[in-house]
C-alpha positions as a printed Julia matrix, in Angstrom:
233×3 Matrix{Float64}:
 77.68    1.21  22.31
 77.64   -1.24  26.01
 79.88   -3.4   25.88
 78.4    -7.19  26.32
 79.74   -8.84  29.78
 83.11  -10.79  29.32
 85.68  -10.97  31.16
 85.97  -13.4   34.79
 83.46  -14.39  37.35
 84.63  -14.79  40.12
 81.5   -16.1   42.96
 82.47  -17.09  46.12
 80.03  -19.05  48.88
 79.74  -20.34  51.62
 76.51  -23.39  50.77
 77.12  -25.57  48.09
 74.12  -25.97  46.51
 73.6   -22.05  45.46
 76.85  -22.44  42.69
 74.77  -24.51  41.02
 71.59  -21.47  40.73
 74.44  -19.18  39.96
 75.91  -20.46  37.38
 72.41  -20.79  36.07
 71.32  -17.13  36.45
 75.06  -16.09  34.86
 73.95  -18.02  31.72
 71.03  -16.11  31.22
 72.33  -12.68  32.19
 76.02  -12.65  31.56
 76.19  -15.84  28.61
 79.81  -16.67  28.0
 81.42  -16.31  30.85
 84.18  -17.08  32.65
 82.98  -17.63  35.78
 85.11  -19.21  38.66
 83.27  -21.0   42.16
 84.42  -20.87  45.37
 83.27  -22.16  48.79
 83.72  -22.84  52.14
 81.4   -24.09  54.24
 83.11  -23.03  57.39
 82.57  -19.36  57.23
 78.54  -19.71  57.37
 79.26  -22.83  60.13
 81.38  -19.93  62.15
 79.47  -17.2   61.18
 76.86  -18.95  63.05
 78.54  -20.13  66.12
 80.53  -16.97  66.72
 79.42  -14.12  64.09
 82.02  -13.27  61.41
 85.24  -12.91  63.2
 88.46  -11.89  63.3
 89.16  -14.86  60.71
 86.44  -15.38  58.71
 87.04  -11.83  57.49
 90.46  -13.15  57.16
 89.29  -16.23  55.2
 87.25  -14.02  52.84
 89.63  -11.98  52.02
 92.77  -14.38  51.04
 89.14  -16.62  48.94
 88.62  -13.14  47.53
 92.51  -12.63  46.91
 93.3   -15.56  44.95
 89.54  -15.36  42.48
 91.81  -12.45  42.01
 94.14  -13.89  40.66
 93.26  -16.13  39.01
 91.72  -13.56  36.45
 88.38  -12.74  38.14
 87.39   -9.14  37.07
 85.26   -8.49  39.57
 84.09  -10.7   42.32
 79.89  -11.54  44.2
 79.85  -12.33  47.44
 76.52  -14.47  47.48
 76.62  -15.66  51.5
 74.75  -12.67  52.9
 76.55  -13.8   56.94
 79.52  -12.5   55.93
 77.83   -9.53  53.61
 80.13   -7.21  55.88
 83.86   -9.0   55.42
 83.16   -8.59  51.13
 82.98   -5.42  51.59
 85.99   -4.84  53.99
 88.03   -7.36  51.79
 86.47   -5.24  48.65
 87.81   -3.24  50.13
 91.24   -4.0   50.32
 91.32   -6.19  46.44
 91.77   -4.03  42.94
 89.23   -6.19  41.46
 85.68   -4.87  42.52
 83.44   -6.9   45.29
 80.37   -7.21  45.29
 77.41   -8.16  48.44
 74.79  -10.6   47.15
 72.16   -8.49  49.32
 73.27   -4.88  47.98
 70.66   -4.29  44.88
 68.0    -5.39  47.62
 68.73   -4.2   50.23
 68.53   -0.41  47.47
 65.37   -2.28  46.26
 63.39   -1.99  49.12
 63.84    1.25  50.07
 63.03    2.63  47.03
 59.57    0.44  47.64
 59.54    2.01  51.4
 59.99    5.6   50.12
 57.73    6.34  47.23
 54.65    8.14  48.08
 51.75    6.92  49.59
 53.42    3.92  51.05
 54.44    3.11  54.45
 57.36    3.28  55.45
 58.52    0.03  56.54
 60.44   -2.53  55.38
 60.77   -6.57  56.61
 63.62   -8.62  56.25
 63.62  -12.17  56.71
 66.1   -14.56  57.37
 66.29  -18.09  59.02
 69.16  -17.98  60.15
 69.99  -15.02  62.83
 73.84  -14.38  61.93
 72.3   -13.56  58.55
 69.43  -10.92  60.25
 71.71   -8.92  61.02
 74.46   -7.98  58.06
 71.51   -7.51  56.01
 68.94   -5.57  58.75
 71.74   -2.83  58.73
 72.23   -2.75  54.92
 68.54   -1.98  54.5
 69.58    0.45  57.4
 72.49    2.2   56.1
 71.64    1.41  52.12
 68.09    4.29  53.64
 70.41    6.32  55.81
 71.92    7.29  53.13
 68.9     7.76  50.34
 68.07   10.1   52.84
 65.11    8.12  53.51
 62.68    7.62  57.03
 61.96    3.77  56.09
 61.95    1.63  59.76
 63.32   -2.25  59.27
 61.25   -5.31  60.89
 63.93   -7.62  61.47
 63.1   -11.31  62.32
 63.75  -14.42  62.37
 62.37  -17.5   60.36
 61.46  -20.36  64.03
 62.26  -22.95  62.64
 62.67  -23.26  58.82
 66.91  -23.6   59.63
 66.82  -27.09  61.46
 63.55  -28.29  58.49
 66.32  -27.14  56.4
 68.96  -28.71  57.57
 66.96  -32.12  57.61
 66.93  -32.04  54.83
 62.86  -30.47  54.09
 63.68  -28.56  52.04
 60.13  -27.83  50.44
 58.72  -27.75  54.22
 61.0   -24.53  54.8
 59.58  -22.63  51.79
 56.14  -23.05  53.27
 57.4   -21.63  57.04
 59.34  -18.82  55.28
 55.57  -18.17  52.64
 53.87  -18.64  55.72
 56.33  -16.21  57.88
 56.15  -13.66  54.28
 52.46  -13.56  54.45
 52.5   -12.39  57.74
 55.06   -9.46  57.46
 53.65   -8.24  54.23
 50.7    -7.12  56.44
 52.64   -3.95  58.0
 55.36   -3.89  55.13
 55.48   -2.1   51.83
 58.47   -4.54  50.5
 59.53   -7.81  52.0
 63.99   -8.86  52.32
 64.21  -12.62  52.01
 67.88  -12.25  53.63
 69.52  -15.24  52.32
 69.56  -17.07  48.79
 68.55  -20.12  50.14
 65.02  -18.6   51.44
 64.6   -17.57  46.41
 62.61  -20.17  46.71
 60.47  -19.63  48.27
 59.39  -16.1   47.56
 56.7   -17.45  44.64
 55.38  -19.38  47.08
 54.49  -16.72  48.9
 50.89  -14.95  48.48
 51.95  -11.64  49.47
 49.75   -7.72  48.89
 53.54   -6.27  48.72
 56.81   -7.49  46.4
 59.14  -10.06  48.37
 63.01   -9.1   47.46
 65.23  -12.07  47.15
 68.83  -11.75  46.0
 70.8   -13.72  43.85
 68.85  -11.27  41.23
 70.32   -8.32  42.12
 73.11   -9.85  42.46
 74.42  -11.34  39.0
 72.77   -7.92  37.57
 75.3    -5.83  39.42
 77.93   -8.63  39.32
 77.46   -8.55  35.06
 77.75   -4.62  34.95
 80.97   -4.44  36.91
 82.54   -7.62  34.03
 81.23   -4.88  31.44
 82.02   -2.13  33.23
 85.7    -3.93  33.08
 84.96   -4.53  29.43
 83.72   -0.37  28.52
 87.73    0.28  30.17
 85.67    2.68  32.4
 85.98    2.71  36.25
 85.48   -0.4   38.1
């Protein structure tokens, strides 16, 4: 029998509001699991302004180590902009460190490589800092799968500024429109940032629109189960 998720989940965020979103998702996927959150908005602000600098990489590693020291059996990094720094940190700690967008990238490639598909994935982001990391992740997933998949990555112009001004509803509308346009030439549309997930329900698209929180939470719950089973994590 497969063990239920147990232990402690660690989560590293760069947007404070996402802590509650991932708490709710974990309540559904792994009820009763203890979770420890760390929020550091400086990470995203720096990534937007200057890229993922050595200072950002060092801070991500320090946060991951803190979560592991606090008892986390697996850590989910919920910001796609620092996903590559999360992978680097994962190579230096003894617990699994998961990128929130990894499962989404794999699913997008599966859809684009299916028989009869066009072999195209559209990646949308509201921040250029996220576009590169998630776009490269999808390209790597395609390479790992041996799939001939093209990735079209673009920024939804104006959406970040509108959200920063406090109009999340308008930002979601802009993303939903961009999804509808991108879907015309793609087999799947990837929303690179967890903060874009709310726009998925508004999008009228003829292809799947993938968001990162469900896959990230499922991967975290799976890592906790493997830990409870005593298997490799």
